[in-house]
PDB file of C-alpha atoms in Angstrom:
ATOM      1  CA  MET A   1      11.394-125.665 -54.721  1.00 54.00           C
ATOM      2  CA  SER A   2      12.772-127.861 -51.935  1.00 67.00           C
ATOM      3  CA  LYS A   3      13.387-126.438 -48.501  1.00 86.00           C
ATOM      4  CA  LEU A   4      16.219-123.907 -48.404  1.00 93.00           C
ATOM      5  CA  PHE A   5      18.749-123.521 -45.632  1.00 94.00           C
ATOM      6  CA  ARG A   6      20.732-120.383 -44.889  1.00 94.00           C
ATOM      7  CA  ILE A   7      24.516-120.670 -44.928  1.00 95.00           C
ATOM      8  CA  GLY A   8      24.699-120.450 -41.132  1.00 94.00           C
ATOM      9  CA  ASP A   9      22.318-123.374 -40.765  1.00 94.00           C
ATOM     10  CA  ILE A  10      24.383-125.486 -43.197  1.00 95.00           C
ATOM     11  CA  ALA A  11      27.551-124.586 -41.337  1.00 94.00           C
ATOM     12  CA  GLU A  12      25.990-125.823 -38.095  1.00 94.00           C
ATOM     13  CA  LEU A  13      24.564-128.998 -39.668  1.00 93.00           C
ATOM     14  CA  PHE A  14      27.915-130.046 -41.167  1.00 94.00           C
ATOM     15  CA  ASN A  15      30.108-128.674 -38.377  1.00 93.00           C
ATOM     16  CA  LEU A  16      31.833-126.293 -40.778  1.00 94.00           C
ATOM     17  CA  SER A  17      32.563-122.595 -40.579  1.00 95.00           C
ATOM     18  CA  VAL A  18      30.784-120.092 -42.801  1.00 95.00           C
ATOM     19  CA  SER A  19      34.175-119.047 -44.187  1.00 95.00           C
ATOM     20  CA  THR A  20      34.870-122.674 -45.183  1.00 95.00           C
ATOM     21  CA  LEU A  21      31.558-122.871 -47.058  1.00 95.00           C
ATOM     22  CA  ARG A  22      32.382-119.615 -48.836  1.00 95.00           C
ATOM     23  CA  HIS A  23      35.788-121.061 -49.768  1.00 95.00           C
ATOM     24  CA  TYR A  24      34.112-124.185 -51.159  1.00 95.00           C
ATOM     25  CA  GLU A  25      31.897-121.948 -53.266  1.00 94.00           C
ATOM     26  CA  LYS A  26      34.812-119.830 -54.453  1.00 93.00           C
ATOM     27  CA  THR A  27      36.774-122.902 -55.563  1.00 91.00           C
ATOM     28  CA  GLY A  28      33.756-124.462 -57.270  1.00 91.00           C
ATOM     29  CA  LEU A  29      33.347-127.397 -54.894  1.00 93.00           C
ATOM     30  CA  VAL A  30      29.793-126.662 -53.735  1.00 94.00           C
ATOM     31  CA  GLU A  31      27.700-123.782 -54.986  1.00 93.00           C
ATOM     32  CA  PRO A  32      24.613-122.513 -53.149  1.00 94.00           C
ATOM     33  CA  GLU A  33      21.190-123.462 -54.525  1.00 94.00           C
ATOM     34  CA  TYR A  34      20.139-119.830 -54.537  1.00 93.00           C
ATOM     35  CA  ILE A  35      21.701-116.426 -53.908  1.00 94.00           C
ATOM     36  CA  ASP A  36      19.340-113.583 -53.088  1.00 93.00           C
ATOM     37  CA  PRO A  37      20.156-110.829 -55.601  1.00 92.00           C
ATOM     38  CA  GLN A  38      19.066-108.127 -53.147  1.00 92.00           C
ATOM     39  CA  THR A  39      20.792-109.243 -49.968  1.00 93.00           C
ATOM     40  CA  GLY A  40      23.486-111.602 -51.273  1.00 92.00           C
ATOM     41  CA  TYR A  41      22.380-114.221 -48.751  1.00 93.00           C
ATOM     42  CA  ARG A  42      23.352-117.778 -49.673  1.00 93.00           C
ATOM     43  CA  TYR A  43      20.790-120.566 -49.472  1.00 95.00           C
ATOM     44  CA  TYR A  44      21.394-124.307 -49.786  1.00 95.00           C
ATOM     45  CA  SER A  45      19.076-127.226 -50.415  1.00 94.00           C
ATOM     46  CA  THR A  46      19.268-130.941 -49.735  1.00 93.00           C
ATOM     47  CA  ARG A  47      20.940-131.284 -53.162  1.00 91.00           C
ATOM     48  CA  GLN A  48      24.120-129.886 -51.621  1.00 94.00           C
ATOM     49  CA  PHE A  49      24.046-132.339 -48.709  1.00 94.00           C
ATOM     50  CA  GLU A  50      25.542-135.230 -50.651  1.00 92.00           C
ATOM     51  CA  PRO A  51      28.596-133.384 -52.043  1.00 93.00           C
ATOM     52  CA  LEU A  52      29.154-131.768 -48.645  1.00 95.00           C
ATOM     53  CA  ASN A  53      29.143-135.213 -47.025  1.00 94.00           C
ATOM     54  CA  THR A  54      31.623-136.439 -49.642  1.00 94.00           C
ATOM     55  CA  ILE A  55      33.905-133.459 -49.101  1.00 95.00           C
ATOM     56  CA  ARG A  56      33.810-133.869 -45.332  1.00 93.00           C
ATOM     57  CA  TYR A  57      34.617-137.583 -45.613  1.00 94.00           C
ATOM     58  CA  LEU A  58      37.523-137.077 -48.005  1.00 94.00           C
ATOM     59  CA  ARG A  59      38.885-134.150 -45.979  1.00 93.00           C
ATOM     60  CA  ALA A  60      38.833-136.459 -42.925  1.00 92.00           C
ATOM     61  CA  LEU A  61      41.182-138.649 -44.971  1.00 93.00           C
ATOM     62  CA  ASP A  62      43.373-135.553 -45.502  1.00 91.00           C
ATOM     63  CA  MET A  63      42.745-135.562 -49.253  1.00 93.00           C
ATOM     64  CA  PRO A  64      43.651-132.181 -50.804  1.00 94.00           C
ATOM     65  CA  LEU A  65      40.779-130.015 -52.034  1.00 94.00           C
ATOM     66  CA  PRO A  66      41.943-130.056 -55.697  1.00 93.00           C
ATOM     67  CA  GLU A  67      41.757-133.875 -55.670  1.00 93.00           C
ATOM     68  CA  ILE A  68      38.290-133.718 -54.140  1.00 94.00           C
ATOM     69  CA  ALA A  69      37.154-131.168 -56.734  1.00 93.00           C
ATOM     70  CA  ASP A  70      38.447-133.400 -59.528  1.00 92.00           C
ATOM     71  CA  PHE A  71      36.497-136.371 -58.150  1.00 93.00           C
ATOM     72  CA  LEU A  72      33.252-134.386 -57.763  1.00 92.00           C
ATOM     73  CA  LYS A  73      33.496-133.443 -61.439  1.00 90.00           C
ATOM     74  CA  ASN A  74      34.335-137.001 -62.539  1.00 89.00           C
ATOM     75  CA  ARG A  75      32.584-139.382 -60.163  1.00 89.00           C
ATOM     76  CA  ASP A  76      33.500-142.962 -60.875  1.00 91.00           C
ATOM     77  CA  ILE A  77      34.451-146.047 -58.870  1.00 92.00           C
ATOM     78  CA  ASP A  78      37.792-146.385 -60.636  1.00 92.00           C
ATOM     79  CA  ILE A  79      38.607-142.719 -60.041  1.00 91.00           C
ATOM     80  CA  ILE A  80      37.790-142.777 -56.313  1.00 92.00           C
ATOM     81  CA  GLU A  81      39.725-146.036 -55.912  1.00 94.00           C
ATOM     82  CA  GLU A  82      42.744-144.476 -57.608  1.00 93.00           C
ATOM     83  CA  LYS A  83      42.510-141.360 -55.456  1.00 93.00           C
ATOM     84  CA  LEU A  84      42.146-143.365 -52.248  1.00 94.00           C
ATOM     85  CA  GLN A  85      45.193-145.480 -53.126  1.00 95.00           C
ATOM     86  CA  LYS A  86      47.144-142.305 -53.829  1.00 93.00           C
ATOM     87  CA  GLN A  87      46.018-140.789 -50.549  1.00 94.00           C
ATOM     88  CA  LYS A  88      46.902-143.980 -48.679  1.00 95.00           C
ATOM     89  CA  GLN A  89      50.474-143.746 -49.997  1.00 96.00           C
ATOM     90  CA  ALA A  90      50.630-140.080 -48.984  1.00 93.00           C
ATOM     91  CA  VAL A  91      49.529-141.020 -45.460  1.00 93.00           C
ATOM     92  CA  ILE A  92      52.177-143.757 -45.253  1.00 95.00           C
ATOM     93  CA  GLU A  93      54.867-141.289 -46.297  1.00 93.00           C
ATOM     94  CA  LYS A  94      53.621-138.751 -43.771  1.00 92.00           C
ATOM     95  CA  GLN A  95      53.718-141.396 -41.032  1.00 94.00           C
ATOM     96  CA  GLN A  96      57.334-142.175 -41.920  1.00 89.00           C
ATOM     97  CA  LYS A  97      58.232-138.490 -41.709  1.00 86.00           C
ATOM     98  CA  LEU A  98      56.500-138.163 -38.345  1.00 90.00           C
ATOM     99  CA  LYS A  99      58.382-141.213 -37.028  1.00 89.00           C
ATOM    100  CA  LEU A 100      61.634-139.607 -38.153  1.00 82.00           C
ATOM    101  CA  ILE A 101      60.687-136.386 -36.378  1.00 82.00           C
ATOM    102  CA  GLU A 102      59.853-138.381 -33.237  1.00 88.00           C
ATOM    103  CA  ARG A 103      63.270-140.062 -33.295  1.00 84.00           C
ATOM    104  CA  LYS A 104      64.964-136.682 -33.769  1.00 80.00           C
ATOM    105  CA  ILE A 105      63.088-135.271 -30.781  1.00 85.00           C
ATOM    106  CA  ASN A 106      64.039-138.276 -28.646  1.00 88.00           C
ATOM    107  CA  ASN A 107      67.694-137.973 -29.683  1.00 83.00           C
ATOM    108  CA  ARG A 108      67.735-134.283 -28.783  1.00 84.00           C
ATOM    109  CA  LEU A 109      66.011-134.875 -25.437  1.00 89.00           C
ATOM    110  CA  ARG A 110      68.594-137.536 -24.580  1.00 90.00           C
ATOM    111  CA  GLN A 111      71.422-135.176 -25.501  1.00 88.00           C
ATOM    112  CA  ILE A 112      70.028-132.338 -23.376  1.00 90.00           C
ATOM    113  CA  LYS A 113      69.531-134.638 -20.381  1.00 94.00           C
ATOM    114  CA  ASP A 114      72.999-136.121 -20.851  1.00 93.00           C
ATOM    115  CA  ALA A 115      74.539-132.640 -20.997  1.00 92.00           C
ATOM    116  CA  GLN A 116      72.747-131.454 -17.874  1.00 93.00           C
ATOM    117  CA  ASN A 117      73.898-134.532 -15.929  1.00 94.00           C
ATOM    118  CA  SER A 118      77.559-134.042 -16.866  1.00 94.00           C
ATOM    119  CA  ASP A 119      80.496-134.227 -14.475  1.00 95.00           C
ATOM    120  CA  PHE A 120      81.897-130.825 -15.348  1.00 97.00           C
ATOM    121  CA  ASP A 121      85.648-130.169 -15.638  1.00 96.00           C
ATOM    122  CA  VAL A 122      86.408-133.855 -15.050  1.00 97.00           C
ATOM    123  CA  ILE A 123      88.764-135.370 -17.632  1.00 97.00           C
ATOM    124  CA  LYS A 124      87.849-138.915 -18.582  1.00 96.00           C
ATOM    125  CA  LEU A 125      89.245-141.631 -20.794  1.00 96.00           C
ATOM    126  CA  VAL A 126      86.234-142.898 -22.750  1.00 94.00           C
ATOM    127  CA  GLN A 127      85.282-144.998 -25.751  1.00 94.00           C
ATOM    128  CA  SER A 128      83.327-142.749 -28.109  1.00 91.00           C
ATOM    129  CA  HIS A 129      80.504-144.338 -30.074  1.00 89.00           C
ATOM    130  CA  ALA A 130      80.929-145.259 -33.725  1.00 91.00           C
ATOM    131  CA  GLY A 131      78.924-143.116 -36.097  1.00 90.00           C
ATOM    132  CA  ARG A 132      78.780-140.998 -39.228  1.00 90.00           C
ATOM    133  CA  MET A 133      79.681-137.412 -39.910  1.00 87.00           C
ATOM    134  CA  VAL A 134      79.956-134.859 -42.655  1.00 83.00           C
ATOM    135  CA  LEU A 135      83.466-133.423 -42.368  1.00 85.00           C
ATOM    136  CA  MET A 136      84.572-130.180 -43.986  1.00 82.00           C
ATOM    137  CA  GLU A 137      87.940-128.487 -43.719  1.00 84.00           C
ATOM    138  CA  GLY A 138      88.986-124.876 -43.712  1.00 80.00           C
ATOM    139  CA  PRO A 139      90.176-122.209 -41.273  1.00 80.00           C
ATOM    140  CA  LEU A 140      87.661-120.961 -38.730  1.00 77.00           C
ATOM    141  CA  LYS A 141      87.923-117.956 -36.470  1.00 73.00           C
ATOM    142  CA  LEU A 142      85.643-118.317 -33.470  1.00 69.00           C
ATOM    143  CA  GLU A 143      85.542-115.082 -31.523  1.00 63.00           C
ATOM    144  CA  SER A 144      81.890-115.201 -30.491  1.00 59.00           C
ATOM    145  CA  MET A 145      79.090-117.746 -30.152  1.00 55.00           C
ATOM    146  CA  PHE A 146      77.642-116.590 -33.476  1.00 60.00           C
ATOM    147  CA  ASP A 147      80.737-117.362 -35.556  1.00 61.00           C
ATOM    148  CA  MET A 148      79.476-120.920 -36.077  1.00 63.00           C
ATOM    149  CA  GLU A 149      76.612-119.605 -38.202  1.00 64.00           C
ATOM    150  CA  THR A 150      78.691-119.391 -41.390  1.00 67.00           C
ATOM    151  CA  PRO A 151      79.793-123.059 -41.451  1.00 64.00           C
ATOM    152  CA  ILE A 152      76.280-124.151 -40.488  1.00 63.00           C
ATOM    153  CA  ARG A 153      74.836-122.211 -43.434  1.00 64.00           C
ATOM    154  CA  LYS A 154      77.388-123.854 -45.752  1.00 65.00           C
ATOM    155  CA  LEU A 155      76.251-127.275 -44.595  1.00 64.00           C
ATOM    156  CA  GLU A 156      72.589-126.365 -45.032  1.00 60.00           C
ATOM    157  CA  GLN A 157      73.086-124.968 -48.526  1.00 60.00           C
ATOM    158  CA  SER A 158      74.270-128.337 -49.769  1.00 57.00           C
ATOM    159  CA  GLN A 159      70.884-129.901 -49.001  1.00 56.00           C
ATOM    160  CA  ALA A 160      67.886-129.869 -51.303  1.00 47.00           C
ATOM    161  CA  GLN A 161      65.457-129.664 -48.393  1.00 50.00           C
ATOM    162  CA  GLY A 162      65.571-127.582 -45.259  1.00 46.00           C
ATOM    163  CA  VAL A 163      67.383-129.320 -42.431  1.00 49.00           C
ATOM    164  CA  VAL A 164      68.086-128.391 -38.841  1.00 49.00           C
ATOM    165  CA  PHE A 165      71.460-129.120 -37.308  1.00 51.00           C
ATOM    166  CA  LEU A 166      70.764-127.863 -33.794  1.00 53.00           C
ATOM    167  CA  GLY A 167      73.175-129.382 -31.296  1.00 55.00           C
ATOM    168  CA  LYS A 168      75.008-131.554 -33.823  1.00 75.00           C
ATOM    169  CA  VAL A 169      77.523-129.236 -35.496  1.00 81.00           C
ATOM    170  CA  GLY A 170      81.020-129.173 -34.062  1.00 88.00           C
ATOM    171  CA  VAL A 171      84.492-127.913 -34.780  1.00 91.00           C
ATOM    172  CA  GLY A 172      87.893-129.504 -34.612  1.00 94.00           C
ATOM    173  CA  ILE A 173      91.610-128.847 -34.422  1.00 95.00           C
ATOM    174  CA  SER A 174      93.967-130.959 -36.516  1.00 95.00           C
ATOM    175  CA  GLU A 175      96.347-133.415 -34.911  1.00 95.00           C
ATOM    176  CA  GLU A 176      99.276-131.287 -36.088  1.00 95.00           C
ATOM    177  CA  HIS A 177      98.016-128.141 -34.377  1.00 95.00           C
ATOM    178  CA  LEU A 178      97.080-130.058 -31.229  1.00 96.00           C
ATOM    179  CA  ARG A 179     100.624-131.374 -30.941  1.00 94.00           C
ATOM    180  CA  LYS A 180     101.985-127.832 -31.334  1.00 94.00           C
ATOM    181  CA  GLY A 181      99.608-126.467 -28.716  1.00 94.00           C
ATOM    182  CA  ARG A 182      97.848-124.183 -31.194  1.00 93.00           C
ATOM    183  CA  TYR A 183      94.458-124.491 -29.587  1.00 92.00           C
ATOM    184  CA  GLU A 184      93.025-121.394 -31.236  1.00 87.00           C
ATOM    185  CA  VAL A 185      93.485-122.736 -34.777  1.00 87.00           C
ATOM    186  CA  TYR A 186      90.227-124.438 -35.713  1.00 91.00           C
ATOM    187  CA  ASP A 187      90.510-125.981 -39.156  1.00 91.00           C
ATOM    188  CA  LYS A 188      87.669-128.499 -39.321  1.00 89.00           C
ATOM    189  CA  TYR A 189      83.927-128.448 -38.812  1.00 85.00           C
ATOM    190  CA  PHE A 190      81.574-131.368 -38.895  1.00 86.00           C
ATOM    191  CA  LEU A 191      77.980-132.489 -38.660  1.00 84.00           C
ATOM    192  CA  LEU A 192      77.140-135.577 -36.638  1.00 85.00           C
ATOM    193  CA  LEU A 193      74.411-137.656 -38.290  1.00 82.00           C
ATOM    194  CA  ASP A 194      71.757-139.722 -36.550  1.00 78.00           C
ATOM    195  CA  ASP A 195      71.423-143.294 -37.796  1.00 74.00           C
ATOM    196  CA  GLU A 196      68.233-142.558 -39.731  1.00 68.00           C
ATOM    197  CA  GLU A 197      69.427-139.352 -41.371  1.00 71.00           C
ATOM    198  CA  ASP A 198      70.345-138.939 -45.019  1.00 72.00           C
ATOM    199  CA  PHE A 199      72.721-136.259 -46.180  1.00 72.00           C
ATOM    200  CA  VAL A 200      73.539-135.279 -49.744  1.00 69.00           C
ATOM    201  CA  GLY A 201      77.304-135.080 -49.908  1.00 69.00           C
ATOM    202  CA  ARG A 202      80.422-136.788 -48.605  1.00 75.00           C
ATOM    203  CA  VAL A 203      79.653-138.739 -45.443  1.00 84.00           C
ATOM    204  CA  ILE A 204      82.369-140.586 -43.531  1.00 86.00           C
ATOM    205  CA  SER A 205      81.937-143.370 -41.017  1.00 90.00           C
ATOM    206  CA  PHE A 206      84.152-143.463 -37.959  1.00 90.00           C
ATOM    207  CA  PRO A 207      84.720-146.402 -35.604  1.00 92.00           C
ATOM    208  CA  GLN A 208      84.484-146.536 -31.849  1.00 93.00           C
ATOM    209  CA  THR A 209      87.444-144.491 -30.687  1.00 93.00           C
ATOM    210  CA  LEU A 210      89.418-144.165 -27.459  1.00 96.00           C
ATOM    211  CA  CYS A 211      89.277-140.497 -26.455  1.00 97.00           C
ATOM    212  CA  VAL A 212      90.318-138.171 -23.698  1.00 97.00           C
ATOM    213  CA  SER A 213      87.223-136.105 -23.013  1.00 97.00           C
ATOM    214  CA  VAL A 214      86.000-133.232 -20.850  1.00 98.00           C
ATOM    215  CA  ARG A 215      82.764-131.302 -20.492  1.00 97.00           C
ATOM    216  CA  PHE A 216      82.600-127.768 -19.164  1.00 96.00           C
ATOM    217  CA  ARG A 217      80.254-124.846 -18.716  1.00 95.00           C
ATOM    218  CA  GLY A 218      80.882-122.455 -21.564  1.00 91.00           C
ATOM    219  CA  SER A 219      81.520-122.378 -25.276  1.00 87.00           C
ATOM    220  CA  HIS A 220      84.414-122.096 -27.727  1.00 85.00           C
ATOM    221  CA  ASN A 221      85.743-118.958 -26.047  1.00 84.00           C
ATOM    222  CA  GLU A 222      86.572-120.957 -22.920  1.00 89.00           C
ATOM    223  CA  ALA A 223      87.906-123.991 -24.768  1.00 93.00           C
ATOM    224  CA  SER A 224      91.655-123.218 -24.954  1.00 93.00           C
ATOM    225  CA  GLN A 225      92.286-123.787 -21.249  1.00 95.00           C
ATOM    226  CA  GLN A 226      90.441-127.097 -21.474  1.00 97.00           C
ATOM    227  CA  TYR A 227      92.659-128.152 -24.385  1.00 97.00           C
ATOM    228  CA  ARG A 228      95.720-127.433 -22.219  1.00 96.00           C
ATOM    229  CA  ARG A 229      94.298-129.583 -19.451  1.00 97.00           C
ATOM    230  CA  LEU A 230      93.566-132.399 -21.893  1.00 97.00           C
ATOM    231  CA  ASN A 231      97.085-132.209 -23.326  1.00 96.00           C
ATOM    232  CA  GLU A 232      98.603-132.390 -19.839  1.00 96.00           C
ATOM    233  CA  TYR A 233      96.467-135.441 -19.109  1.00 97.00           C
ATOM    234  CA  ILE A 234      97.555-137.109 -22.355  1.00 96.00           C
ATOM    235  CA  GLU A 235     101.243-136.540 -21.621  1.00 95.00           C
ATOM    236  CA  SER A 236     101.033-137.577 -17.973  1.00 95.00           C
ATOM    237  CA  HIS A 237      99.233-140.828 -18.825  1.00 95.00           C
ATOM    238  CA  GLY A 238     101.628-141.892 -21.564  1.00 94.00           C
ATOM    239  CA  LEU A 239      99.154-141.426 -24.381  1.00 96.00           C
ATOM    240  CA  GLU A 240      99.507-139.967 -27.869  1.00 96.00           C
ATOM    241  CA  ILE A 241      97.141-137.788 -29.857  1.00 97.00           C
ATOM    242  CA  ASN A 242      95.617-139.884 -32.609  1.00 95.00           C
ATOM    243  CA  GLY A 243      93.380-137.597 -34.673  1.00 95.00           C
ATOM    244  CA  PHE A 244      91.635-134.251 -34.769  1.00 96.00           C
ATOM    245  CA  SER A 245      89.635-132.995 -31.805  1.00 96.00           C
ATOM    246  CA  ARG A 246      85.854-133.015 -31.742  1.00 95.00           C
ATOM    247  CA  GLU A 247      84.412-130.013 -29.963  1.00 94.00           C
ATOM    248  CA  ILE A 248      80.668-129.625 -29.808  1.00 91.00           C
ATOM    249  CA  THR A 249      78.490-127.294 -27.771  1.00 88.00           C
ATOM    250  CA  MET A 250      75.743-129.599 -26.536  1.00 89.00           C
ATOM    251  CA  ILE A 251      73.702-126.745 -25.055  1.00 89.00           C
ATOM    252  CA  ASP A 252      74.147-123.327 -26.643  1.00 85.00           C
ATOM    253  CA  TYR A 253      72.260-120.202 -27.674  1.00 81.00           C
ATOM    254  CA  GLY A 254      70.026-122.356 -29.875  1.00 76.00           C
ATOM    255  CA  ILE A 255      68.080-123.432 -26.776  1.00 84.00           C
ATOM    256  CA  THR A 256      69.053-120.939 -24.065  1.00 86.00           C
ATOM    257  CA  SER A 257      70.166-117.322 -23.852  1.00 86.00           C
ATOM    258  CA  ASP A 258      71.807-117.966 -20.485  1.00 90.00           C
ATOM    259  CA  THR A 259      75.503-118.485 -21.282  1.00 86.00           C
ATOM    260  CA  GLU A 260      76.084-119.949 -17.822  1.00 90.00           C
ATOM    261  CA  LYS A 261      73.989-122.946 -18.893  1.00 92.00           C
ATOM    262  CA  PHE A 262      76.051-123.654 -22.007  1.00 93.00           C
ATOM    263  CA  VAL A 263      77.666-127.091 -22.059  1.00 94.00           C
ATOM    264  CA  THR A 264      80.565-127.937 -24.368  1.00 94.00           C
ATOM    265  CA  GLU A 265      82.353-131.249 -24.810  1.00 96.00           C
ATOM    266  CA  ILE A 266      85.857-131.716 -26.201  1.00 97.00           C
ATOM    267  CA  SER A 267      87.120-135.153 -27.172  1.00 97.00           C
ATOM    268  CA  ILE A 268      90.600-135.926 -28.482  1.00 97.00           C
ATOM    269  CA  PRO A 269      91.321-139.366 -29.977  1.00 97.00           C
ATOM    270  CA  VAL A 270      94.323-141.014 -28.322  1.00 97.00           C
ATOM    271  CA  ALA A 271      96.414-144.159 -28.504  1.00 94.00           C
ATOM    272  CA  SER A 272      98.916-145.769 -26.190  1.00 86.00           C
ATOM    273  CA  SER A 273     102.443-144.487 -26.739  1.00 71.00           C
TER     274      SER A 273
END
């Protein structure tokens, strides 16, 4: 019989944990050369070195264990080539997902920095960026910061995969209600989409738009007085309301429990009268 190595020695030689070697045995990947019937100690020989090297190599390529097990049972050049091509495609897809996640992180970091550097309570006439949104309509009653959870859940339920809308869901008031000064009647909610995002459902594109805009510390509960200020600005500057408002809390309870750090932006599309 060739030299036998205890499981701890094999674990050290191949930089694996004992629990990993036991898992390989349990799943049929590599079985010990000998198991002492009295003590239950596992012993390995040099015959297990080659499959262990193969497993370690393929795991370094992130190949799933079931694929590795299938190859060990059916070793062939064509089979390993097929599995490597399949794994290469999986890696490419994973890279694409990671790039998307990176862009999402960068977008969120920019938004947080932009919000923190705001000129608070200053009304401005700005050109909003063109973009895409998912727009849904229906009455909303916002009495607390948590009342946005229901519309967010409705948006999420329409997607096949889990999505996160942190910092991109907003509410709006129709042009009709804005003109009547009914600033408590929210009747629209929307999701702003990044350029690279896909959404299953009705997506609308909107052009660059002239807006009267303000940012303030607080959330929807403090919004009505800001709407009054915006309306006064619109009237005093000879402008007309030209669409529903877009109100979005850029910093909210999703990233801080300190309500004094909340930042909300309201934009109302306008046109010259």
